[in-house]
PDB file of C-alpha atoms and ligand atoms in Angstrom:
ATOM      1  CA  UNK B   1     -34.671   1.532 -15.298  1.00 31.00           C
ATOM      2  CA  UNK B   2     -30.793   0.833 -14.168  1.00 37.00           C
ATOM      3  CA  UNK B   3     -30.612   0.861 -10.465  1.00 43.00           C
ATOM      4  CA  UNK B   4     -28.772   4.450 -10.817  1.00 50.00           C
ATOM      5  CA  UNK B   5     -31.278   5.706 -12.440  1.00 38.00           C
ATOM      6  CA  UNK B   6     -33.271   5.118 -10.678  1.00 33.00           C
ATOM      7  CA  UNK B   7     -31.598   7.137  -7.609  1.00 38.00           C
ATOM      8  CA  UNK B   8     -32.239  10.643  -7.167  1.00 35.00           C
ATOM      9  CA  UNK B   9     -29.161  12.296  -8.831  1.00 36.00           C
ATOM     10  CA  UNK B  10     -27.683   9.466 -11.046  1.00 42.00           C
ATOM     11  CA  UNK B  11     -26.411   9.655 -14.543  1.00 42.00           C
ATOM     12  CA  UNK B  12     -27.104   7.589 -16.107  1.00 37.00           C
ATOM     13  CA  UNK B  13     -23.662   5.205 -16.203  1.00 38.00           C
ATOM     14  CA  UNK B  14     -21.901   1.896 -16.845  1.00 38.00           C
ATOM     15  CA  UNK B  15     -19.435   0.683 -18.494  1.00 38.00           C
ATOM     16  CA  UNK B  16     -17.877  -2.662 -20.143  1.00 39.00           C
ATOM     17  CA  UNK B  17     -16.864  -4.165 -16.920  1.00 55.00           C
ATOM     18  CA  UNK B  18     -18.869  -6.703 -15.592  1.00 77.00           C
ATOM     19  CA  UNK B  19     -19.312  -5.182 -12.426  1.00 93.00           C
ATOM     20  CA  UNK B  20     -21.848  -2.215 -12.142  1.00 97.00           C
ATOM     21  CA  UNK B  21     -20.738   1.484 -11.667  1.00 97.00           C
ATOM     22  CA  UNK B  22     -23.037   3.887 -11.038  1.00 98.00           C
ATOM     23  CA  UNK B  23     -22.606   7.532 -11.142  1.00 98.00           C
ATOM     24  CA  UNK B  24     -24.044  10.362  -9.369  1.00 98.00           C
ATOM     25  CA  UNK B  25     -23.690  13.868  -9.562  1.00 98.00           C
ATOM     26  CA  UNK B  26     -24.366  14.632  -5.813  1.00 98.00           C
ATOM     27  CA  UNK B  27     -24.642  12.259  -2.461  1.00 98.00           C
ATOM     28  CA  UNK B  28     -23.964  12.262   1.326  1.00 98.00           C
ATOM     29  CA  UNK B  29     -21.071   9.588   0.703  1.00 98.00           C
ATOM     30  CA  UNK B  30     -20.612   6.721  -1.803  1.00 98.00           C
ATOM     31  CA  UNK B  31     -19.467   4.669   1.102  1.00 98.00           C
ATOM     32  CA  UNK B  32     -23.080   4.889   2.383  1.00 98.00           C
ATOM     33  CA  UNK B  33     -24.907   4.744  -0.952  1.00 98.00           C
ATOM     34  CA  UNK B  34     -22.824   1.742  -1.758  1.00 98.00           C
ATOM     35  CA  UNK B  35     -23.637  -0.070   2.034  1.00 98.00           C
ATOM     36  CA  UNK B  36     -26.844   0.248   0.458  1.00 98.00           C
ATOM     37  CA  UNK B  37     -26.616  -1.934  -2.295  1.00 98.00           C
ATOM     38  CA  UNK B  38     -24.647  -4.705  -0.546  1.00 97.00           C
ATOM     39  CA  UNK B  39     -27.937  -5.261   2.229  1.00 97.00           C
ATOM     40  CA  UNK B  40     -29.167  -5.605  -1.678  1.00 96.00           C
ATOM     41  CA  UNK B  41     -26.408  -8.057  -2.592  1.00 95.00           C
ATOM     42  CA  UNK B  42     -24.923  -6.247  -5.381  1.00 97.00           C
ATOM     43  CA  UNK B  43     -21.993  -8.265  -7.066  1.00 97.00           C
ATOM     44  CA  UNK B  44     -18.414  -8.383  -5.784  1.00 97.00           C
ATOM     45  CA  UNK B  45     -17.193  -5.108  -7.485  1.00 97.00           C
ATOM     46  CA  UNK B  46     -19.310  -3.080  -7.804  1.00 98.00           C
ATOM     47  CA  UNK B  47     -18.632   0.681  -8.105  1.00 98.00           C
ATOM     48  CA  UNK B  48     -19.999   3.997  -6.892  1.00 98.00           C
ATOM     49  CA  UNK B  49     -18.391   7.323  -8.134  1.00 98.00           C
ATOM     50  CA  UNK B  50     -19.814  10.923  -7.301  1.00 98.00           C
ATOM     51  CA  UNK B  51     -19.248  14.082  -8.102  1.00 98.00           C
ATOM     52  CA  UNK B  52     -19.225  15.828  -4.911  1.00 98.00           C
ATOM     53  CA  UNK B  53     -19.876  14.333  -2.077  1.00 98.00           C
ATOM     54  CA  UNK B  54     -22.348  16.522   1.179  1.00 98.00           C
ATOM     55  CA  UNK B  55     -21.785  14.442   3.678  1.00 98.00           C
ATOM     56  CA  UNK B  56     -17.663  12.745   2.930  1.00 98.00           C
ATOM     57  CA  UNK B  57     -16.564  11.018   5.797  1.00 97.00           C
ATOM     58  CA  UNK B  58     -13.024  10.111   6.529  1.00 96.00           C
ATOM     59  CA  UNK B  59     -12.130   7.326   9.918  1.00 92.00           C
ATOM     60  CA  UNK B  60     -13.558   7.726  13.728  1.00 89.00           C
ATOM     61  CA  UNK B  61     -16.981   9.785  12.173  1.00 90.00           C
ATOM     62  CA  UNK B  62     -14.183  12.793  10.667  1.00 94.00           C
ATOM     63  CA  UNK B  63     -15.454  14.852   7.629  1.00 97.00           C
ATOM     64  CA  UNK B  64     -13.592  14.555   4.256  1.00 98.00           C
ATOM     65  CA  UNK B  65     -13.962  17.699   2.416  1.00 98.00           C
ATOM     66  CA  UNK B  66     -15.636  17.043  -0.885  1.00 98.00           C
ATOM     67  CA  UNK B  67     -16.240  19.555  -3.605  1.00 98.00           C
ATOM     68  CA  UNK B  68     -16.609  19.133  -7.194  1.00 98.00           C
ATOM     69  CA  UNK B  69     -13.725  18.376  -8.953  1.00 98.00           C
ATOM     70  CA  UNK B  70     -12.000  15.723  -7.131  1.00 98.00           C
ATOM     71  CA  UNK B  71     -11.969  11.693  -7.657  1.00 98.00           C
ATOM     72  CA  UNK B  72     -15.434  10.622  -4.616  1.00 98.00           C
ATOM     73  CA  UNK B  73     -15.756   6.400  -4.770  1.00 98.00           C
ATOM     74  CA  UNK B  74     -15.718   3.608  -3.287  1.00 98.00           C
ATOM     75  CA  UNK B  75     -15.756  -0.279  -4.329  1.00 98.00           C
ATOM     76  CA  UNK B  76     -17.404  -3.360  -3.010  1.00 98.00           C
ATOM     77  CA  UNK B  77     -15.277  -6.667  -2.518  1.00 98.00           C
ATOM     78  CA  UNK B  78     -16.121  -9.882  -1.313  1.00 97.00           C
ATOM     79  CA  UNK B  79     -13.427 -11.568   0.465  1.00 97.00           C
ATOM     80  CA  UNK B  80     -12.454 -15.536   0.408  1.00 95.00           C
ATOM     81  CA  UNK B  81      -9.505 -15.197   2.715  1.00 95.00           C
ATOM     82  CA  UNK B  82      -9.936 -15.031   6.279  1.00 94.00           C
ATOM     83  CA  UNK B  83     -11.847 -12.094   8.373  1.00 94.00           C
ATOM     84  CA  UNK B  84      -8.712 -11.430  10.208  1.00 92.00           C
ATOM     85  CA  UNK B  85      -6.868 -10.293   6.984  1.00 93.00           C
ATOM     86  CA  UNK B  86      -9.567  -8.038   5.829  1.00 94.00           C
ATOM     87  CA  UNK B  87      -7.517  -4.462   6.977  1.00 93.00           C
ATOM     88  CA  UNK B  88      -5.134  -5.072   4.980  1.00 94.00           C
ATOM     89  CA  UNK B  89      -7.514  -4.452   2.105  1.00 96.00           C
ATOM     90  CA  UNK B  90      -7.095  -0.411   2.611  1.00 95.00           C
ATOM     91  CA  UNK B  91      -2.769  -1.191   2.169  1.00 96.00           C
ATOM     92  CA  UNK B  92      -4.468  -2.927  -1.176  1.00 97.00           C
ATOM     93  CA  UNK B  93      -6.365  -0.292  -1.874  1.00 98.00           C
ATOM     94  CA  UNK B  94      -3.640   1.737  -1.001  1.00 98.00           C
ATOM     95  CA  UNK B  95      -1.474   0.349  -3.388  1.00 97.00           C
ATOM     96  CA  UNK B  96      -3.609   0.278  -6.392  1.00 98.00           C
ATOM     97  CA  UNK B  97      -4.378   4.287  -5.782  1.00 98.00           C
ATOM     98  CA  UNK B  98      -0.477   4.692  -6.034  1.00 97.00           C
ATOM     99  CA  UNK B  99       0.131   2.948  -8.924  1.00 97.00           C
ATOM    100  CA  UNK B 100      -2.564   4.792 -10.532  1.00 97.00           C
ATOM    101  CA  UNK B 101      -1.291   8.649  -9.819  1.00 97.00           C
ATOM    102  CA  UNK B 102       2.428   7.369 -10.503  1.00 96.00           C
ATOM    103  CA  UNK B 103       1.242   6.654 -13.977  1.00 94.00           C
ATOM    104  CA  UNK B 104      -0.569  10.108 -14.095  1.00 95.00           C
ATOM    105  CA  UNK B 105       2.216  12.031 -12.264  1.00 94.00           C
ATOM    106  CA  UNK B 106       4.957  10.453 -15.258  1.00 91.00           C
ATOM    107  CA  UNK B 107       2.357  11.175 -17.590  1.00 89.00           C
ATOM    108  CA  UNK B 108       2.893  14.987 -16.655  1.00 86.00           C
ATOM    109  CA  UNK B 109       6.027  14.842 -16.427  1.00 78.00           C
ATOM    110  CA  UNK B 110       5.851  15.881 -12.641  1.00 72.00           C
ATOM    111  CA  UNK B 111       8.222  13.190 -12.091  1.00 68.00           C
ATOM    112  CA  UNK B 112      10.816  14.768  -9.166  1.00 77.00           C
ATOM    113  CA  UNK B 113       7.685  14.700  -6.686  1.00 84.00           C
ATOM    114  CA  UNK B 114       7.409  12.092  -3.620  1.00 91.00           C
ATOM    115  CA  UNK B 115       4.109   9.678  -3.599  1.00 95.00           C
ATOM    116  CA  UNK B 116       4.461   8.114  -0.661  1.00 95.00           C
ATOM    117  CA  UNK B 117       1.630   6.059   1.155  1.00 96.00           C
ATOM    118  CA  UNK B 118       1.694   6.815   4.570  1.00 94.00           C
ATOM    119  CA  UNK B 119      -0.052   3.703   7.005  1.00 94.00           C
ATOM    120  CA  UNK B 120      -2.560   3.025   6.545  1.00 90.00           C
ATOM    121  CA  UNK B 121      -4.546   4.836   4.718  1.00 88.00           C
ATOM    122  CA  UNK B 122      -2.741   8.467   3.803  1.00 95.00           C
ATOM    123  CA  UNK B 123      -1.832   8.759   0.273  1.00 97.00           C
ATOM    124  CA  UNK B 124       1.039  11.806   0.359  1.00 96.00           C
ATOM    125  CA  UNK B 125       2.327  13.889  -2.080  1.00 96.00           C
ATOM    126  CA  UNK B 126       6.062  15.828  -1.028  1.00 93.00           C
ATOM    127  CA  UNK B 127       4.885  15.055   2.516  1.00 91.00           C
ATOM    128  CA  UNK B 128       1.130  16.709   1.856  1.00 95.00           C
ATOM    129  CA  UNK B 129      -1.957  14.757   1.933  1.00 97.00           C
ATOM    130  CA  UNK B 130      -3.749  14.407  -1.740  1.00 98.00           C
ATOM    131  CA  UNK B 131      -5.831  10.981  -0.634  1.00 98.00           C
ATOM    132  CA  UNK B 132      -7.665   9.190   1.746  1.00 98.00           C
ATOM    133  CA  UNK B 133      -9.384   5.553   1.643  1.00 98.00           C
ATOM    134  CA  UNK B 134     -11.418   4.606   3.890  1.00 97.00           C
ATOM    135  CA  UNK B 135     -12.130   0.155   4.555  1.00 96.00           C
ATOM    136  CA  UNK B 136     -15.408   0.282   6.200  1.00 96.00           C
ATOM    137  CA  UNK B 137     -17.587  -3.343   6.663  1.00 94.00           C
ATOM    138  CA  UNK B 138     -21.032  -3.813   4.842  1.00 94.00           C
ATOM    139  CA  UNK B 139     -22.583  -7.216   5.202  1.00 94.00           C
ATOM    140  CA  UNK B 140     -20.831 -10.531   6.523  1.00 94.00           C
ATOM    141  CA  UNK B 141     -18.864 -11.571   3.541  1.00 95.00           C
ATOM    142  CA  UNK B 142     -18.439  -7.496   2.511  1.00 97.00           C
ATOM    143  CA  UNK B 143     -16.563  -4.447   2.785  1.00 98.00           C
ATOM    144  CA  UNK B 144     -16.266  -1.202   0.781  1.00 98.00           C
ATOM    145  CA  UNK B 145     -13.518   0.325   0.234  1.00 98.00           C
ATOM    146  CA  UNK B 146     -14.073   4.668   0.158  1.00 98.00           C
ATOM    147  CA  UNK B 147     -11.566   6.286  -1.947  1.00 98.00           C
ATOM    148  CA  UNK B 148     -11.103  10.277  -1.927  1.00 98.00           C
ATOM    149  CA  UNK B 149      -8.387  12.363  -4.423  1.00 98.00           C
ATOM    150  CA  UNK B 150      -7.383  15.153  -4.467  1.00 98.00           C
ATOM    151  CA  UNK B 151      -7.937  16.277  -7.988  1.00 98.00           C
ATOM    152  CA  UNK B 152      -8.384  20.218  -8.563  1.00 98.00           C
ATOM    153  CA  UNK B 153      -9.151  21.248  -5.277  1.00 98.00           C
ATOM    154  CA  UNK B 154      -7.642  20.547  -1.433  1.00 98.00           C
ATOM    155  CA  UNK B 155      -8.223  22.014   1.999  1.00 98.00           C
ATOM    156  CA  UNK B 156      -5.980  24.955   2.957  1.00 96.00           C
ATOM    157  CA  UNK B 157      -7.334  24.257   6.921  1.00 92.00           C
ATOM    158  CA  UNK B 158      -6.258  20.701   7.526  1.00 93.00           C
ATOM    159  CA  UNK B 159      -4.132  19.929  10.754  1.00 87.00           C
ATOM    160  CA  UNK B 160      -2.015  17.997   8.582  1.00 87.00           C
ATOM    161  CA  UNK B 161      -1.485  19.777   5.839  1.00 94.00           C
ATOM    162  CA  UNK B 162      -2.987  19.034   2.467  1.00 97.00           C
ATOM    163  CA  UNK B 163      -1.958  18.881  -1.900  1.00 97.00           C
ATOM    164  CA  UNK B 164      -4.366  17.798  -5.031  1.00 97.00           C
ATOM    165  CA  UNK B 165      -2.940  16.782  -8.510  1.00 97.00           C
ATOM    166  CA  UNK B 166      -4.081  20.533  -9.936  1.00 96.00           C
ATOM    167  CA  UNK B 167      -1.581  22.025  -7.200  1.00 95.00           C
ATOM    168  CA  UNK B 168       1.383  19.925  -8.735  1.00 93.00           C
ATOM    169  CA  UNK B 169       0.630  20.890 -12.578  1.00 92.00           C
ATOM    170  CA  UNK B 170      -1.223  17.621 -12.864  1.00 94.00           C
ATOM    171  CA  UNK B 171      -4.248  17.826 -14.587  1.00 95.00           C
ATOM    172  CA  UNK B 172      -6.339  15.336 -15.094  1.00 96.00           C
ATOM    173  CA  UNK B 173     -10.165  14.498 -14.207  1.00 97.00           C
ATOM    174  CA  UNK B 174     -12.599  12.380 -11.855  1.00 98.00           C
ATOM    175  CA  UNK B 175     -12.795  10.009 -14.844  1.00 97.00           C
ATOM    176  CA  UNK B 176      -9.420   9.770 -16.482  1.00 96.00           C
ATOM    177  CA  UNK B 177      -8.498   8.806 -12.527  1.00 98.00           C
ATOM    178  CA  UNK B 178     -11.333   6.261 -11.992  1.00 97.00           C
ATOM    179  CA  UNK B 179     -10.521   4.326 -15.709  1.00 95.00           C
ATOM    180  CA  UNK B 180      -6.590   3.325 -14.875  1.00 96.00           C
ATOM    181  CA  UNK B 181      -7.738   2.859 -10.710  1.00 98.00           C
ATOM    182  CA  UNK B 182     -10.210   0.111 -11.736  1.00 97.00           C
ATOM    183  CA  UNK B 183      -8.093  -1.866 -13.814  1.00 96.00           C
ATOM    184  CA  UNK B 184      -5.327  -1.082 -10.499  1.00 97.00           C
ATOM    185  CA  UNK B 185      -7.947  -2.328  -8.173  1.00 97.00           C
ATOM    186  CA  UNK B 186      -8.933  -5.316  -9.889  1.00 97.00           C
ATOM    187  CA  UNK B 187      -4.916  -6.407 -10.188  1.00 97.00           C
ATOM    188  CA  UNK B 188      -4.333  -5.748  -6.785  1.00 97.00           C
ATOM    189  CA  UNK B 189      -7.535  -7.621  -5.829  1.00 97.00           C
ATOM    190  CA  UNK B 190      -6.956 -10.255  -7.632  1.00 97.00           C
ATOM    191  CA  UNK B 191      -3.282 -11.455  -6.468  1.00 97.00           C
ATOM    192  CA  UNK B 192      -4.487 -10.534  -2.735  1.00 96.00           C
ATOM    193  CA  UNK B 193      -7.364 -12.868  -2.866  1.00 97.00           C
ATOM    194  CA  UNK B 194      -5.196 -15.740  -4.111  1.00 97.00           C
ATOM    195  CA  UNK B 195      -1.827 -14.977  -2.075  1.00 95.00           C
ATOM    196  CA  UNK B 196      -2.578 -12.746   0.746  1.00 95.00           C
ATOM    197  CA  UNK B 197      -0.793  -9.580   1.979  1.00 94.00           C
ATOM    198  CA  UNK B 198       2.039 -11.840   1.265  1.00 92.00           C
ATOM    199  CA  UNK B 199       1.521 -11.216  -2.270  1.00 94.00           C
ATOM    200  CA  UNK B 200       2.272  -7.481  -2.110  1.00 95.00           C
ATOM    201  CA  UNK B 201       4.144  -7.300   0.939  1.00 91.00           C
ATOM    202  CA  UNK B 202       7.539  -6.077  -0.927  1.00 90.00           C
ATOM    203  CA  UNK B 203       5.276  -3.715  -4.317  1.00 95.00           C
ATOM    204  CA  UNK B 204       3.781  -1.633  -0.798  1.00 94.00           C
ATOM    205  CA  UNK B 205       6.779  -1.762   1.112  1.00 91.00           C
ATOM    206  CA  UNK B 206       8.443   0.048  -1.914  1.00 92.00           C
ATOM    207  CA  UNK B 207       5.770   2.751  -2.114  1.00 94.00           C
ATOM    208  CA  UNK B 208       4.893   3.530   1.073  1.00 94.00           C
ATOM    209  CA  UNK B 209       7.072   5.481   3.824  1.00 91.00           C
ATOM    210  CA  UNK B 210      10.543   3.280   4.102  1.00 90.00           C
ATOM    211  CA  UNK B 211      11.851   0.889   6.547  1.00 91.00           C
ATOM    212  CA  UNK B 212      13.514   2.587   9.503  1.00 93.00           C
ATOM    213  CA  UNK B 213      11.643   5.737   9.506  1.00 93.00           C
ATOM    214  CA  UNK B 214      11.117   7.617  13.068  1.00 95.00           C
ATOM    215  CA  UNK B 215       6.812   8.122  13.477  1.00 95.00           C
ATOM    216  CA  UNK B 216       4.996   8.801  16.249  1.00 94.00           C
ATOM    217  CA  UNK B 217       1.775   6.856  16.365  1.00 94.00           C
ATOM    218  CA  UNK B 218      -1.147   8.138  18.082  1.00 92.00           C
ATOM    219  CA  UNK B 219      -3.102   5.452  19.704  1.00 92.00           C
ATOM    220  CA  UNK B 220      -6.858   5.984  21.559  1.00 87.00           C
ATOM    221  CA  UNK B 221      -4.522   6.493  24.951  1.00 89.00           C
ATOM    222  CA  UNK B 222      -1.307   6.784  24.343  1.00 92.00           C
ATOM    223  CA  UNK B 223       1.408   7.356  21.983  1.00 93.00           C
ATOM    224  CA  UNK B 224       4.342   5.237  20.332  1.00 94.00           C
ATOM    225  CA  UNK B 225       7.903   6.150  19.226  1.00 95.00           C
ATOM    226  CA  UNK B 226       9.672   4.046  16.875  1.00 96.00           C
ATOM    227  CA  UNK B 227      10.767   2.471  13.399  1.00 96.00           C
ATOM    228  CA  UNK B 228       8.873   1.532  10.382  1.00 95.00           C
ATOM    229  CA  UNK B 229      10.210  -2.488  10.453  1.00 94.00           C
ATOM    230  CA  UNK B 230       7.674  -3.635   8.764  1.00 91.00           C
ATOM    231  CA  UNK B 231       3.549  -4.118   7.394  1.00 89.00           C
ATOM    232  CA  UNK B 232       2.497  -7.980   8.797  1.00 88.00           C
ATOM    233  CA  UNK B 233      -0.141 -10.354   6.533  1.00 81.00           C
ATOM    234  CA  UNK B 234      -2.879  -8.940   8.436  1.00 85.00           C
ATOM    235  CA  UNK B 235      -2.086  -5.765   7.435  1.00 88.00           C
ATOM    236  CA  UNK B 236      -0.254  -4.156  10.798  1.00 93.00           C
ATOM    237  CA  UNK B 237       2.285  -1.910  11.444  1.00 95.00           C
ATOM    238  CA  UNK B 238       5.385  -3.455  13.357  1.00 96.00           C
ATOM    239  CA  UNK B 239       6.805  -0.841  14.981  1.00 96.00           C
ATOM    240  CA  UNK B 240      10.628  -0.673  16.814  1.00 96.00           C
ATOM    241  CA  UNK B 241      10.312   0.411  20.093  1.00 95.00           C
ATOM    242  CA  UNK B 242      13.450   2.514  21.260  1.00 89.00           C
ATOM    243  CA  UNK B 243      14.041  -0.071  23.328  1.00 92.00           C
ATOM    244  CA  UNK B 244      14.714  -2.669  20.249  1.00 93.00           C
ATOM    245  CA  UNK B 245      11.438  -4.634  20.997  1.00 96.00           C
ATOM    246  CA  UNK B 246       8.867  -4.906  18.282  1.00 96.00           C
ATOM    247  CA  UNK B 247       5.047  -3.660  18.717  1.00 96.00           C
ATOM    248  CA  UNK B 248       2.317  -4.413  15.375  1.00 95.00           C
ATOM    249  CA  UNK B 249      -0.092  -1.758  15.903  1.00 95.00           C
ATOM    250  CA  UNK B 250      -3.399  -2.605  14.607  1.00 91.00           C
ATOM    251  CA  UNK B 251      -4.974   0.805  13.720  1.00 88.00           C
ATOM    252  CA  UNK B 252      -3.037   4.056  14.820  1.00 90.00           C
ATOM    253  CA  UNK B 253      -2.719   7.783  13.165  1.00 90.00           C
ATOM    254  CA  UNK B 254       1.257   7.432  12.072  1.00 92.00           C
ATOM    255  CA  UNK B 255       2.998  11.351  11.740  1.00 91.00           C
ATOM    256  CA  UNK B 256       6.456  11.200  10.129  1.00 90.00           C
ATOM    257  CA  UNK B 257       9.519  12.506  12.636  1.00 90.00           C
ATOM    258  CA  UNK B 258      12.425  12.875  10.679  1.00 77.00           C
ATOM    259  CA  UNK B 259      13.522  13.414   6.986  1.00 53.00           C
ATOM    260  CA  UNK B 260      13.982  10.207   5.763  1.00 51.00           C
ATOM    261  CA  UNK B 261      10.039   9.536   6.242  1.00 46.00           C
ATOM    262  CA  UNK B 262       8.479  13.838   5.424  1.00 45.00           C
ATOM    263  CA  UNK B 263       8.530  15.637   2.691  1.00 42.00           C
ATOM    264  CA  UNK B 264      12.189  17.028   2.949  1.00 35.00           C
ATOM    265  CA  UNK B 265      13.323  14.376   0.593  1.00 35.00           C
ATOM    266  CA  UNK B 266      11.783  14.071  -2.345  1.00 39.00           C
ATOM    267  CA  UNK B 267      12.298  10.542  -4.349  1.00 42.00           C
ATOM    268  CA  UNK B 268      11.618  10.722  -7.867  1.00 42.00           C
ATOM    269  CA  UNK B 269       8.915   8.482  -9.208  1.00 46.00           C
ATOM    270  CA  UNK B 270      10.945   7.048 -11.324  1.00 42.00           C
ATOM    271  CA  UNK B 271      13.281   5.200  -7.754  1.00 38.00           C
ATOM    272  CA  UNK B 272       9.771   4.251  -6.028  1.00 35.00           C
ATOM    273  CA  UNK B 273       7.423   2.996  -8.939  1.00 32.00           C
TER     274      UNK B 273
HETATM  275  C1  LIG E 301      -9.439   9.560   5.425  1.00 62.73           C
HETATM  276  O1  LIG E 301     -10.569   9.725   7.125  1.00 62.73           O
HETATM  277  O2  LIG E 301      -8.487   9.990   4.631  1.00 62.73           O
HETATM  278  C2  LIG E 301     -10.805   8.420   4.738  1.00 62.73           C
HETATM  279  C3  LIG E 301     -11.283   9.444   3.840  1.00 62.73           C
HETATM  280  C4  LIG E 301     -12.150   9.173   2.669  1.00 62.73           C
HETATM  281  C5  LIG E 301     -12.729   9.776   2.277  1.00 62.73           C
HETATM  282  C6  LIG E 301     -13.467   8.983   0.717  1.00 62.73           C
HETATM  283  S1  LIG E 301     -14.518   9.917  -0.338  1.00 62.73           S
HETATM  284  C7  LIG E 301     -14.986   8.302  -1.154  1.00 62.73           C
HETATM  285  C8  LIG E 301     -16.019   7.459   0.433  1.00 62.73           C
HETATM  286  N1  LIG E 301     -17.081   8.238   1.008  1.00 62.73           N
HETATM  287  C9  LIG E 301     -16.613   8.672   1.934  1.00 62.73           C
HETATM  288  O3  LIG E 301     -18.009   8.695   2.428  1.00 62.73           O
HETATM  289  N2  LIG E 301     -15.307   8.249   1.812  1.00 62.73           N
HETATM  290  C10 LIG E 301     -15.141   8.084   0.814  1.00 62.73           C
HETATM  291  P1  LIG E 301      -8.523  10.031   7.953  1.00 62.73           P
HETATM  292  O4  LIG E 301      -7.652   8.863   8.459  1.00 62.73           O
HETATM  293  O5  LIG E 301     -10.154  10.121   8.873  1.00 62.73           O
HETATM  294  O6  LIG E 301      -8.611  11.328   7.603  1.00 62.73           O
HETATM  295  C11 LIG E 301      -9.731  12.513   7.748  1.00 62.73           C
HETATM  296  C12 LIG E 301      -8.757  14.386   8.095  1.00 62.73           C
HETATM  297  O7  LIG E 301      -8.345  14.370   6.850  1.00 62.73           O
HETATM  298  C13 LIG E 301      -9.681  14.863   8.073  1.00 62.73           C
HETATM  299  O8  LIG E 301     -10.237  14.814   9.627  1.00 62.73           O
HETATM  300  C14 LIG E 301      -9.261  16.499   7.568  1.00 62.73           C
HETATM  301  O9  LIG E 301      -8.576  16.608   8.769  1.00 62.73           O
HETATM  302  C15 LIG E 301      -8.218  16.184   6.850  1.00 62.73           C
HETATM  303  N3  LIG E 301      -9.097  16.193   5.784  1.00 62.73           N
HETATM  304  C16 LIG E 301     -10.449  16.278   5.138  1.00 62.73           C
HETATM  305  N4  LIG E 301     -10.822  16.327   3.374  1.00 62.73           N
HETATM  306  C17 LIG E 301      -9.377  16.286   2.861  1.00 62.73           C
HETATM  307  C18 LIG E 301      -9.204  16.735   1.617  1.00 62.73           C
HETATM  308  N5  LIG E 301     -10.131  16.561   0.429  1.00 62.73           N
HETATM  309  N6  LIG E 301      -7.860  16.286   1.435  1.00 62.73           N
HETATM  310  C19 LIG E 301      -7.063  16.001   2.382  1.00 62.73           C
HETATM  311  N7  LIG E 301      -7.381  15.907   3.821  1.00 62.73           N
HETATM  312  C20 LIG E 301      -8.368  16.341   4.122  1.00 62.73           C
END
């Protein structure tokens, strides 16, 4: 009996790739289940996916709306690079997700939309949140990257507007998304493992809110405004403040302030892919 089928609600799963893939009908959180597997020494690349989550979570204990019809998945990575660079894995997963979604939007001819990564963990479609990423430590030698993508449904009552692929004429399934996402995650992780964020920085920046965009960043006890200058090697956001000095942001909530960064200026995918 496979471990997945030993868990309540599991569907017999896996595919032909090396790392195990556990599929579930319903879980509290794919991150939580994968963490338990990590503590039992699950190998690098192990994935857990679920059709719905009853306790899906975002950052800082926030809830992630997780009804059936969307994608919920987590992957276990065992990086051999310095711990200080691990936070940038959130960006690596975002880039792989951007590449995946771009491919499906192009296939469904939904190409006049703007698909942008908003540091550190959001994928925005025409300025609305399509997907979120949650990076959590698993063991001393591993991290979990959880990815939620609104495919069929999105919440209506969130402070930051949300959207879904179906709402934009892209009718794929969670299984289809998983197939391509696994490949892009593996490819981008391999580059990161070999070269760090330096190997992915220009690709990331071409998919992210453009350099020079005015943003407000909300930190635990202050708000700062500035223009996006760059992404650092460790995945931090570098802002140019109004007085011209540079400030490195390691964690915070970014709010676009101008048309360049927001939804008012859609950019065809062919220009950003
Ligand atoms: C995130 O947090 O964006 C990370 C979301 C990660 C979810 C995945 S699903 C698979 C894995 N297992 C888990 O349990 N989690 C991961 P954050 O930036 O903190 O955004 C959370 C905020 O987004 C909430 O407070 C809501 O305002 C809003 N929100 C909740 N559900 C949403 C949804 N489905 N779509 C768009 N926005 C949502």
